[in-house]
XYZ file of C-alpha atoms in Angstrom:
186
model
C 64.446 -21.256 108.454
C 64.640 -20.667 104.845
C 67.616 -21.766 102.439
C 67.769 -19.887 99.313
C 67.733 -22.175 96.636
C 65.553 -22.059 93.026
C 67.415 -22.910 90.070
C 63.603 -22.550 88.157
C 62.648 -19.716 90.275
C 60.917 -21.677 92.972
C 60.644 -20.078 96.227
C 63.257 -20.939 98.838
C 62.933 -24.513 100.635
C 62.729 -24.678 104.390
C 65.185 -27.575 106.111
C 61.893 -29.594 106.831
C 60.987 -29.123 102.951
C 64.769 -30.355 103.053
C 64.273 -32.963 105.324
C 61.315 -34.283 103.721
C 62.947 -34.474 100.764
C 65.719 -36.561 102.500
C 63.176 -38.667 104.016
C 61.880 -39.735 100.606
C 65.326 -40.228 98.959
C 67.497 -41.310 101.877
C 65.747 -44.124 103.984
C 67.357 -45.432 107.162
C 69.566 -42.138 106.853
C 67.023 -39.672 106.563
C 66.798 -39.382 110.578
C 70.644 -38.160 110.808
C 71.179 -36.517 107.561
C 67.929 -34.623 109.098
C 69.847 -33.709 112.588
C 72.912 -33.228 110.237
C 71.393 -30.545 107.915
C 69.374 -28.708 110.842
C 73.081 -27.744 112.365
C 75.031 -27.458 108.938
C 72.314 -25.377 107.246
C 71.754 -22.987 110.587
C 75.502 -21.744 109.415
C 75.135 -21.463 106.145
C 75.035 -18.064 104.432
C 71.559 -16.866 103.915
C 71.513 -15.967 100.317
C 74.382 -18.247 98.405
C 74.852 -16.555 94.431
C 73.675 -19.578 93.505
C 70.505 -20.369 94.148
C 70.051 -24.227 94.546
C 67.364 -27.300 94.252
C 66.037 -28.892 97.125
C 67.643 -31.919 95.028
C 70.797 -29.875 95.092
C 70.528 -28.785 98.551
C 70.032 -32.813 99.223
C 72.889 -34.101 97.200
C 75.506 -31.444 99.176
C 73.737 -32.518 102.303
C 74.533 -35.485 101.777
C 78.165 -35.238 100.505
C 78.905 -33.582 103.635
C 77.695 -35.987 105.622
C 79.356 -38.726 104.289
C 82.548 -37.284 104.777
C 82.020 -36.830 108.512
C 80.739 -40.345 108.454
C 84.270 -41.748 106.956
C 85.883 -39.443 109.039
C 88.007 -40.413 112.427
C 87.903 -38.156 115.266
C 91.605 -39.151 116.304
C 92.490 -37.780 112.837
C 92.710 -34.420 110.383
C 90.845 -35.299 107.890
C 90.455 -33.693 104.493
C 88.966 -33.606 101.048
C 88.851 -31.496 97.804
C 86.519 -32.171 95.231
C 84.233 -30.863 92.302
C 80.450 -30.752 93.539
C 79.150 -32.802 90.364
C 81.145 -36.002 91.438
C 78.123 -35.516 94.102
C 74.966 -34.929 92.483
C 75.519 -31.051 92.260
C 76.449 -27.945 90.945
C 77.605 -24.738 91.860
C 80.951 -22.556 89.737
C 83.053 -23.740 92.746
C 85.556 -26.679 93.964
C 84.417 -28.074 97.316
C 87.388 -28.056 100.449
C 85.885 -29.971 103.588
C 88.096 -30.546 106.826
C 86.802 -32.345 110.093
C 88.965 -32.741 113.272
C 87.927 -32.894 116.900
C 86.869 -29.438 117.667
C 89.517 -26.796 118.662
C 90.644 -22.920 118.314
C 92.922 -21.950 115.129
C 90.814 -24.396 112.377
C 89.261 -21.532 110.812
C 92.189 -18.834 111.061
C 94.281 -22.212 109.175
C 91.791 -22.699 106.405
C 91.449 -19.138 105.893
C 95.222 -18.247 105.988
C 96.096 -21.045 103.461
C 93.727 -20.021 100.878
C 94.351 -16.605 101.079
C 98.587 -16.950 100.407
C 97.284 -19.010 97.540
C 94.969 -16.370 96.443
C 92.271 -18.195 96.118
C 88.971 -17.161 96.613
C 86.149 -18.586 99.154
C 82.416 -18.037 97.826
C 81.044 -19.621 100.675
C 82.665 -20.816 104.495
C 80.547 -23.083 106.646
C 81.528 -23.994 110.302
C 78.869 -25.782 111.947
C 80.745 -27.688 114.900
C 78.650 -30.520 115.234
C 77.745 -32.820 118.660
C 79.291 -36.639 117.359
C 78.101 -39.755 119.571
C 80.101 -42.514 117.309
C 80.206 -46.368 117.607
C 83.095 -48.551 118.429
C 83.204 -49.131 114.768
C 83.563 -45.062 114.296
C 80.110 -44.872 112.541
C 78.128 -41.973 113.362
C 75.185 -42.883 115.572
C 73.794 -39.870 116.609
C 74.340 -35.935 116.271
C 73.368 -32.606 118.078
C 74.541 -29.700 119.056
C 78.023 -30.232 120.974
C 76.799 -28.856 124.375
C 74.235 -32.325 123.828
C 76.915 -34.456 125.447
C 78.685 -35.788 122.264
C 81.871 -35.449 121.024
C 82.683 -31.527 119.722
C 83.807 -32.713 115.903
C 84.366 -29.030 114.132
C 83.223 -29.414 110.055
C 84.716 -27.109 107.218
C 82.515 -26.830 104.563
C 84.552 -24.361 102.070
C 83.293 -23.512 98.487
C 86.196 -22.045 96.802
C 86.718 -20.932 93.305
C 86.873 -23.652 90.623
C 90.585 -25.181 90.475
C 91.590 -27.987 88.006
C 91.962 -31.107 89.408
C 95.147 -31.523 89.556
C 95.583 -28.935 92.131
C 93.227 -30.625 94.574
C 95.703 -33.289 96.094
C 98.061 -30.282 96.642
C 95.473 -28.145 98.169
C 94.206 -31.484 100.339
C 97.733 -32.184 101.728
C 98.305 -28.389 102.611
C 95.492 -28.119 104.791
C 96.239 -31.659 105.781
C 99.696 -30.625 107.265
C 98.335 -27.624 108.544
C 95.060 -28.820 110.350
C 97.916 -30.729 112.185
C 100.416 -28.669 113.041
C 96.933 -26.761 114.580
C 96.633 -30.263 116.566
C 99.868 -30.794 117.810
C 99.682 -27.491 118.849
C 96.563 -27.222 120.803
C 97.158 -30.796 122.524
C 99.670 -29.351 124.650
């Protein structure tokens, strides 16, 4: 599979150009953030506006993964951010939401941004197979049919907003992720 990228041009990279990339940057990582980027990357829109780096590509890769790594299963959790305070760049603030996999996440996100008008350039849903430690730290990951926890993964690219709006924006889907939790538990 091919992911559009280029900022120079360059021809799209292919998630083992991706993962060999990783491999080279990463270290002791570079085996998960491999099996982590084969499943996020498989839902990822085919050709983004902006055309990305396999440095890019790497740097979001990585982002996202380190927010599933710090997050708890047993919890919503939630973050809005700018993509430089990773390592890239893209005209968009970044919403990401993990919780143990379940029906309504998506219709939640998609709701709350919409009443706020705001706009979503891209929406990722991979819902990732989790096998975590008793520490919580992610040991291994597949596909969720693989025997490993179903952990669901919001990737959201949404239109720039000033910072001051993402702690707002956080709690919102925060509150409502949960609501979706209590809900479903039942």
């Amino acid at each position: 599979m091919s992911i559009s990228t280029g900022i120079d041009a360059s021809p799209a990279v292919t998630v083992d150009e991706l993962c060999g990339h990783l491999e080279r940057t990463q270290g002791g990582d570079a085996a998960l953030l491999c099996a982590f980027a084969r499943i996020f990357f498989a839902k990822f829109p085919r050709s983004p506006p902006q055309e990305r780096s396999a440095a890019e590509l790497a740097a979001l890769t990585v982002g996202a993964f380190r927010f599933v790594q710090r997050a708890r299963p047993d919890e919503v959790n939630v973050e809005v951010l700018d993509p430089e305070s990773e390592g890239w760049s893209a005209p968009a603030t970044v919403l990401r939401a993990q919780v143990v996999d379940r029906p309504f996440i998506v219709d939640t996100v998609r709701e709350y941004l919409a009443s706020q008008e705001i706009a979503i350039h891209h929406f990722v849903y991979p819902v990732l197979g989790i096998r975590r430690g008793a520490d919580g730290e992610v040991e291994g990951i597949g596909r969720a049919d693989e025997g490993m926890t179903a952990e669901a993964l919001v990737h959201c690219e949404i239109e720039r907003l000033p910072p001051e709006q993402h702690a707002e924006i956080r709690a919102e889907v925060q509150r409502r992720l949960t609501d979706v939790v209590v809900a479903t538990a039942d």
